[in-house]
């Protein structure tokens, strides 16, 4: 908490659930005057109009915090609206849009971003997913002063955490969100006092984490089992790992790499868990095999693999593509 002086005026930008803990941290350490979030979008099977989680959380902060959901942010009208808040800081967490330089120049003490990686590693839109897919053993969060480049600004602080062998994007994201909120609580007061030391990023060590697409969930069993497992965990919950069974997508969850080459035959060959001496559906890879503990047939619910196989036995020689 900032004590002994007036809190800095801040505008928070964010949209998904990942940003909510940081919104709460910003509300505790600043005079939060506005929250900017993405517009409501259709979501789910029914495509019902759904509010971003940050908008839902922002309403709990009371009427003194303005809530903005601009369709476009590169307009003079929006720039004038933001300038009127006379902000000392912008705090940006997974907002989902790139702020133009004209907006970055508005806050007195700068715009600050909480990024879910240890910069300069994994710059881009999907750092949590790619940290898992690429087999990183540790990751973390960085608070950087924003500039025009893609996550290239100087870093004020970092915090790290290990990636467990069974972590998915769904399990790692909440840990990183909490880590980022705790770091923000510690760093924002120092930023407001002008007492923060910035570390320029080493561009030669940078890696990229581009936005994922649905096809990134399609598993390639010709690779090593550890890489197939890592990709399946990195794309869980979205876009979700899948392979084609008789031309239809079979979704695959809770993978575990099995290094022992007990599965003979081509990559993608299916062996039931009982035959392989382990739980789940076992699929041969280019090196080793992967056991999937849960499956989802098209149009069905996600269930334990044994339950799915009990109602949909796979004949010997089945190959997933």
Short mmCIF file of C-alpha atoms in Angstrom, two decimals:
data_model
loop_
_atom_site.label_atom_id
_atom_site.label_comp_id
_atom_site.label_asym_id
_atom_site.label_seq_id
_atom_site.Cartn_x
_atom_site.Cartn_y
_atom_site.Cartn_z
CA UNK A 1 0.00 0.00 0.00
CA UNK A 2 1.13 3.56 -0.70
CA UNK A 3 1.22 5.45 2.60
CA UNK A 4 2.35 8.86 3.72
CA UNK A 5 1.52 10.49 0.38
CA UNK A 6 -1.31 10.75 -2.11
CA UNK A 7 -1.69 7.67 -4.21
CA UNK A 8 -0.86 8.03 -7.92
CA UNK A 9 -3.80 8.32 -10.27
CA UNK A 10 -3.96 5.26 -12.52
CA UNK A 11 -5.86 3.85 -15.47
CA UNK A 12 -5.93 0.04 -15.75
CA UNK A 13 -6.15 -1.80 -19.08
CA UNK A 14 -7.03 -5.51 -19.10
CA UNK A 15 -9.59 -8.04 -20.29
CA UNK A 16 -9.28 -11.75 -19.32
CA UNK A 17 -9.36 -13.54 -15.98
CA UNK A 18 -5.55 -13.45 -15.88
CA UNK A 19 -5.67 -9.66 -15.39
CA UNK A 20 -8.15 -9.63 -12.49
CA UNK A 21 -5.64 -10.15 -9.63
CA UNK A 22 -3.52 -7.29 -11.04
CA UNK A 23 -6.61 -5.08 -11.23
CA UNK A 24 -7.17 -5.71 -7.55
CA UNK A 25 -3.52 -4.93 -6.79
CA UNK A 26 -3.74 -1.68 -8.75
CA UNK A 27 -6.92 -0.72 -6.89
CA UNK A 28 -5.07 -1.19 -3.57
CA UNK A 29 -1.92 0.73 -4.46
CA UNK A 30 -3.22 3.56 -6.65
CA UNK A 31 -6.14 5.93 -6.96
CA UNK A 32 -7.76 3.98 -9.74
CA UNK A 33 -9.76 6.41 -11.86
CA UNK A 34 -10.67 4.24 -14.86
CA UNK A 35 -10.60 0.69 -16.20
CA UNK A 36 -10.36 0.00 -19.93
CA UNK A 37 -11.44 -3.43 -21.19
CA UNK A 38 -12.36 -5.08 -24.46
CA UNK A 39 -15.97 -4.83 -25.65
CA UNK A 40 -18.40 -7.62 -24.76
CA UNK A 41 -18.04 -10.52 -27.23
CA UNK A 42 -20.06 -13.63 -28.15
CA UNK A 43 -18.72 -16.70 -26.35
CA UNK A 44 -19.54 -20.35 -25.70
CA UNK A 45 -21.60 -22.73 -27.77
CA UNK A 46 -24.61 -20.43 -27.61
CA UNK A 47 -22.52 -17.42 -28.67
CA UNK A 48 -24.10 -15.32 -25.95
CA UNK A 49 -22.75 -11.82 -25.46
CA UNK A 50 -20.26 -12.13 -22.58
CA UNK A 51 -18.56 -9.47 -20.48
CA UNK A 52 -14.75 -9.61 -20.07
CA UNK A 53 -13.79 -10.78 -16.55
CA UNK A 54 -12.01 -7.47 -15.89
CA UNK A 55 -15.22 -5.56 -16.58
CA UNK A 56 -17.10 -7.78 -14.14
CA UNK A 57 -14.43 -7.23 -11.46
CA UNK A 58 -14.23 -3.48 -12.16
CA UNK A 59 -17.89 -2.99 -11.36
CA UNK A 60 -17.17 -4.16 -7.81
CA UNK A 61 -14.82 -1.18 -7.34
CA UNK A 62 -17.71 1.27 -7.22
CA UNK A 63 -19.00 4.17 -9.32
CA UNK A 64 -15.90 6.32 -8.77
CA UNK A 65 -13.99 4.11 -11.25
CA UNK A 66 -14.99 4.81 -14.84
CA UNK A 67 -15.42 1.76 -17.08
CA UNK A 68 -14.51 2.09 -20.77
CA UNK A 69 -14.92 -0.50 -23.55
CA UNK A 70 -13.89 1.26 -26.76
CA UNK A 71 -14.33 -0.55 -30.07
CA UNK A 72 -11.40 1.48 -31.41
CA UNK A 73 -8.51 2.95 -29.44
CA UNK A 74 -6.68 4.76 -32.25
CA UNK A 75 -9.04 7.71 -32.38
CA UNK A 76 -8.64 11.33 -31.24
CA UNK A 77 -11.83 11.02 -29.19
CA UNK A 78 -10.49 8.11 -27.13
CA UNK A 79 -7.13 9.84 -26.63
CA UNK A 80 -8.95 12.94 -25.35
CA UNK A 81 -11.07 10.79 -23.04
CA UNK A 82 -7.96 9.18 -21.52
CA UNK A 83 -6.10 12.49 -21.24
CA UNK A 84 -8.98 13.91 -19.20
CA UNK A 85 -8.27 11.43 -16.40
CA UNK A 86 -4.92 13.18 -15.81
CA UNK A 87 -3.30 9.83 -14.95
CA UNK A 88 0.11 9.39 -13.37
CA UNK A 89 0.29 5.74 -14.48
CA UNK A 90 -1.18 3.31 -16.95
CA UNK A 91 -1.16 -0.33 -15.81
CA UNK A 92 -1.66 -2.77 -18.70
CA UNK A 93 -2.23 -6.52 -18.20
CA UNK A 94 -3.39 -8.75 -21.06
CA UNK A 95 -5.55 -5.99 -22.55
CA UNK A 96 -5.43 -7.61 -25.99
CA UNK A 97 -4.61 -4.53 -28.06
CA UNK A 98 -1.39 -2.67 -28.81
CA UNK A 99 -1.50 0.89 -27.44
CA UNK A 100 -0.30 3.51 -29.95
CA UNK A 101 2.51 5.86 -29.00
CA UNK A 102 0.10 8.74 -28.50
CA UNK A 103 -1.57 6.88 -25.64
CA UNK A 104 1.70 5.61 -24.19
CA UNK A 105 2.86 9.21 -23.85
CA UNK A 106 -0.14 10.32 -21.76
CA UNK A 107 0.62 9.18 -18.17
CA UNK A 108 3.01 11.34 -16.17
CA UNK A 109 5.06 8.42 -14.80
CA UNK A 110 4.66 6.17 -17.79
CA UNK A 111 2.72 3.11 -18.95
CA UNK A 112 3.61 -0.20 -17.25
CA UNK A 113 2.88 -3.72 -18.39
CA UNK A 114 2.75 -7.00 -16.47
CA UNK A 115 3.97 -9.64 -18.93
CA UNK A 116 3.76 -13.37 -18.21
CA UNK A 117 7.34 -14.34 -18.97
CA UNK A 118 10.90 -13.60 -17.92
CA UNK A 119 11.72 -11.01 -20.54
CA UNK A 120 13.34 -10.93 -23.03
CA UNK A 121 12.21 -14.55 -23.37
CA UNK A 122 8.76 -15.15 -24.83
CA UNK A 123 7.77 -11.74 -26.07
CA UNK A 124 4.30 -11.75 -27.57
CA UNK A 125 0.67 -12.74 -27.09
CA UNK A 126 0.97 -16.31 -25.74
CA UNK A 127 3.97 -16.54 -23.38
CA UNK A 128 2.39 -19.02 -20.94
CA UNK A 129 1.41 -21.46 -23.66
CA UNK A 130 4.79 -21.38 -25.41
CA UNK A 131 6.74 -21.71 -22.17
CA UNK A 132 5.07 -25.09 -21.67
CA UNK A 133 5.15 -26.15 -25.34
CA UNK A 134 8.88 -25.46 -25.57
CA UNK A 135 9.68 -27.40 -22.43
CA UNK A 136 10.85 -24.47 -20.31
CA UNK A 137 11.59 -25.52 -16.72
CA UNK A 138 10.92 -22.08 -15.22
CA UNK A 139 8.95 -19.03 -16.21
CA UNK A 140 7.61 -15.96 -14.42
CA UNK A 141 6.36 -12.42 -14.78
CA UNK A 142 8.05 -9.16 -15.71
CA UNK A 143 6.96 -5.58 -15.11
CA UNK A 144 8.29 -3.35 -17.87
CA UNK A 145 7.90 0.23 -18.95
CA UNK A 146 6.02 0.07 -22.23
CA UNK A 147 7.36 1.39 -25.50
CA UNK A 148 6.36 1.05 -29.14
CA UNK A 149 8.14 -2.29 -29.73
CA UNK A 150 6.64 -5.71 -28.97
CA UNK A 151 7.42 -6.22 -25.25
CA UNK A 152 10.81 -4.55 -25.70
CA UNK A 153 10.68 -1.96 -22.90
CA UNK A 154 13.11 -1.84 -19.95
CA UNK A 155 12.24 -4.13 -17.05
CA UNK A 156 11.53 -2.86 -13.54
CA UNK A 157 11.15 -6.20 -11.74
CA UNK A 158 10.69 -9.93 -12.28
CA UNK A 159 9.51 -12.93 -10.27
CA UNK A 160 9.86 -16.56 -11.31
CA UNK A 161 8.25 -19.94 -10.66
CA UNK A 162 8.95 -23.53 -11.75
CA UNK A 163 6.88 -25.27 -14.42
CA UNK A 164 5.75 -28.69 -13.15
CA UNK A 165 5.76 -31.77 -15.37
CA UNK A 166 1.96 -31.86 -15.31
CA UNK A 167 1.33 -28.12 -15.63
CA UNK A 168 -1.08 -26.95 -18.31
CA UNK A 169 -1.76 -23.40 -19.38
CA UNK A 170 -4.90 -23.70 -17.28
CA UNK A 171 -2.97 -24.52 -14.09
CA UNK A 172 0.02 -22.24 -14.67
CA UNK A 173 -1.95 -19.11 -15.59
CA UNK A 174 -3.53 -18.52 -12.14
CA UNK A 175 -0.13 -18.93 -10.44
CA UNK A 176 1.45 -16.38 -12.74
CA UNK A 177 -1.51 -14.01 -12.31
CA UNK A 178 -1.08 -14.10 -8.52
CA UNK A 179 2.68 -13.69 -8.89
CA UNK A 180 2.18 -10.65 -11.13
CA UNK A 181 -0.27 -9.07 -8.68
CA UNK A 182 2.13 -9.49 -5.75
CA UNK A 183 4.96 -7.99 -7.78
CA UNK A 184 2.76 -5.09 -8.83
CA UNK A 185 1.93 -4.31 -5.20
CA UNK A 186 5.65 -4.03 -4.45
CA UNK A 187 6.67 -2.12 -7.56
CA UNK A 188 3.93 0.49 -8.09
CA UNK A 189 4.78 2.54 -4.98
CA UNK A 190 8.42 2.76 -6.07
CA UNK A 191 7.36 3.78 -9.58
CA UNK A 192 5.16 6.52 -8.11
CA UNK A 193 8.13 7.83 -6.09
CA UNK A 194 10.43 7.74 -9.10
CA UNK A 195 12.61 5.27 -7.21
CA UNK A 196 12.60 2.37 -9.65
CA UNK A 197 15.71 1.15 -11.47
CA UNK A 198 15.13 -0.09 -15.01
CA UNK A 199 17.11 -2.84 -16.74
CA UNK A 200 17.29 -2.68 -20.55
CA UNK A 201 16.44 -5.96 -22.27
CA UNK A 202 19.08 -7.95 -24.13
CA UNK A 203 17.55 -8.20 -27.59
CA UNK A 204 20.00 -10.92 -28.61
CA UNK A 205 18.41 -13.24 -26.01
CA UNK A 206 14.83 -12.54 -27.09
CA UNK A 207 12.40 -15.28 -28.14
CA UNK A 208 8.87 -14.87 -29.45
CA UNK A 209 5.53 -16.31 -28.28
CA UNK A 210 3.06 -15.71 -31.12
CA UNK A 211 -0.70 -15.98 -30.85
CA UNK A 212 -1.99 -19.55 -31.00
CA UNK A 213 -4.50 -20.76 -33.59
CA UNK A 214 -6.83 -23.76 -33.55
CA UNK A 215 -4.51 -25.80 -35.75
CA UNK A 216 -1.75 -25.46 -33.14
CA UNK A 217 -3.63 -28.07 -31.10
CA UNK A 218 -3.20 -30.77 -33.78
CA UNK A 219 -0.63 -33.18 -32.34
CA UNK A 220 2.23 -34.51 -34.46
CA UNK A 221 3.12 -37.95 -33.11
CA UNK A 222 6.28 -38.21 -35.20
CA UNK A 223 8.06 -36.11 -32.58
CA UNK A 224 9.45 -37.32 -29.24
CA UNK A 225 6.94 -38.17 -26.52
CA UNK A 226 8.15 -35.35 -24.27
CA UNK A 227 7.47 -32.79 -27.01
CA UNK A 228 4.02 -34.21 -27.83
CA UNK A 229 3.13 -34.14 -24.12
CA UNK A 230 4.41 -30.59 -23.74
CA UNK A 231 2.33 -29.34 -26.67
CA UNK A 232 -0.81 -31.06 -25.38
CA UNK A 233 -0.34 -29.37 -22.00
CA UNK A 234 0.49 -25.99 -23.50
CA UNK A 235 -2.69 -25.86 -25.59
CA UNK A 236 -4.93 -26.90 -22.66
CA UNK A 237 -7.53 -25.37 -22.30
CA UNK A 238 -7.35 -23.56 -25.67
CA UNK A 239 -7.25 -24.49 -28.47
CA UNK A 240 -7.05 -27.99 -26.96
CA UNK A 241 -4.96 -30.94 -28.15
CA UNK A 242 -6.53 -33.21 -30.75
CA UNK A 243 -5.80 -35.87 -33.33
CA UNK A 244 -7.96 -37.24 -36.11
CA UNK A 245 -9.73 -40.55 -35.60
CA UNK A 246 -11.49 -41.68 -38.78
CA UNK A 247 -11.31 -38.08 -39.96
CA UNK A 248 -12.97 -36.68 -36.83
CA UNK A 249 -11.18 -34.73 -34.04
CA UNK A 250 -10.52 -36.70 -30.86
CA UNK A 251 -9.56 -34.31 -28.06
CA UNK A 252 -6.76 -35.49 -25.78
CA UNK A 253 -6.12 -34.34 -22.20
CA UNK A 254 -3.81 -34.95 -19.24
CA UNK A 255 -0.84 -36.37 -21.16
CA UNK A 256 2.08 -38.20 -19.62
CA UNK A 257 5.23 -39.02 -21.57
CA UNK A 258 6.29 -42.68 -21.40
CA UNK A 259 9.93 -42.95 -22.46
CA UNK A 260 10.04 -46.75 -22.65
CA UNK A 261 9.59 -47.86 -26.28
CA UNK A 262 7.09 -50.64 -25.54
CA UNK A 263 4.83 -49.58 -28.41
CA UNK A 264 5.87 -51.07 -31.71
CA UNK A 265 4.81 -49.59 -35.00
CA UNK A 266 4.38 -46.18 -36.58
CA UNK A 267 3.80 -42.90 -34.71
CA UNK A 268 0.14 -42.43 -33.88
CA UNK A 269 -0.48 -46.13 -33.26
CA UNK A 270 -2.99 -46.56 -30.41
CA UNK A 271 -2.60 -49.06 -27.57
CA UNK A 272 -5.18 -49.25 -24.79
CA UNK A 273 -3.91 -48.45 -21.33
CA UNK A 274 -4.44 -52.01 -20.08
CA UNK A 275 -2.32 -53.45 -22.90
CA UNK A 276 0.45 -50.94 -22.15
CA UNK A 277 0.43 -51.56 -18.40
CA UNK A 278 -0.56 -47.97 -17.60
CA UNK A 279 -3.64 -45.78 -17.30
CA UNK A 280 -5.22 -43.95 -20.20
CA UNK A 281 -5.02 -44.16 -23.95
CA UNK A 282 -1.42 -44.74 -25.06
CA UNK A 283 -0.24 -43.41 -28.42
CA UNK A 284 3.13 -44.23 -29.97
CA UNK A 285 5.38 -41.30 -30.84
CA UNK A 286 8.58 -40.97 -32.82
CA UNK A 287 10.42 -41.69 -29.58
CA UNK A 288 8.49 -43.26 -26.71
CA UNK A 289 4.75 -42.87 -26.21
CA UNK A 290 2.20 -40.62 -24.51
CA UNK A 291 -0.61 -41.77 -22.22
CA UNK A 292 -3.71 -39.56 -22.22
CA UNK A 293 -5.82 -39.89 -19.07
CA UNK A 294 -8.89 -38.12 -20.46
CA UNK A 295 -10.55 -38.04 -23.88
CA UNK A 296 -13.41 -36.23 -25.59
CA UNK A 297 -15.18 -37.65 -28.62
CA UNK A 298 -16.86 -35.22 -31.05
CA UNK A 299 -20.07 -33.85 -29.52
CA UNK A 300 -19.47 -35.66 -26.21
CA UNK A 301 -18.24 -34.69 -22.75
CA UNK A 302 -14.67 -34.88 -21.57
CA UNK A 303 -14.32 -38.16 -19.63
CA UNK A 304 -11.68 -40.54 -18.23
CA UNK A 305 -10.10 -42.50 -21.06
CA UNK A 306 -11.30 -45.83 -19.63
CA UNK A 307 -14.91 -44.63 -19.72
CA UNK A 308 -14.64 -43.44 -23.32
CA UNK A 309 -12.97 -46.67 -24.46
CA UNK A 310 -15.61 -48.75 -22.70
CA UNK A 311 -18.24 -47.28 -25.01
CA UNK A 312 -16.06 -46.80 -28.06
CA UNK A 313 -13.49 -49.59 -28.30
CA UNK A 314 -10.68 -48.91 -30.75
CA UNK A 315 -9.71 -51.88 -32.95
CA UNK A 316 -6.13 -53.16 -33.04
CA UNK A 317 -4.01 -51.17 -35.43
CA UNK A 318 -5.91 -47.88 -34.95
CA UNK A 319 -3.71 -44.90 -35.85
CA UNK A 320 -4.37 -41.31 -34.89
CA UNK A 321 -3.43 -38.79 -37.57
#
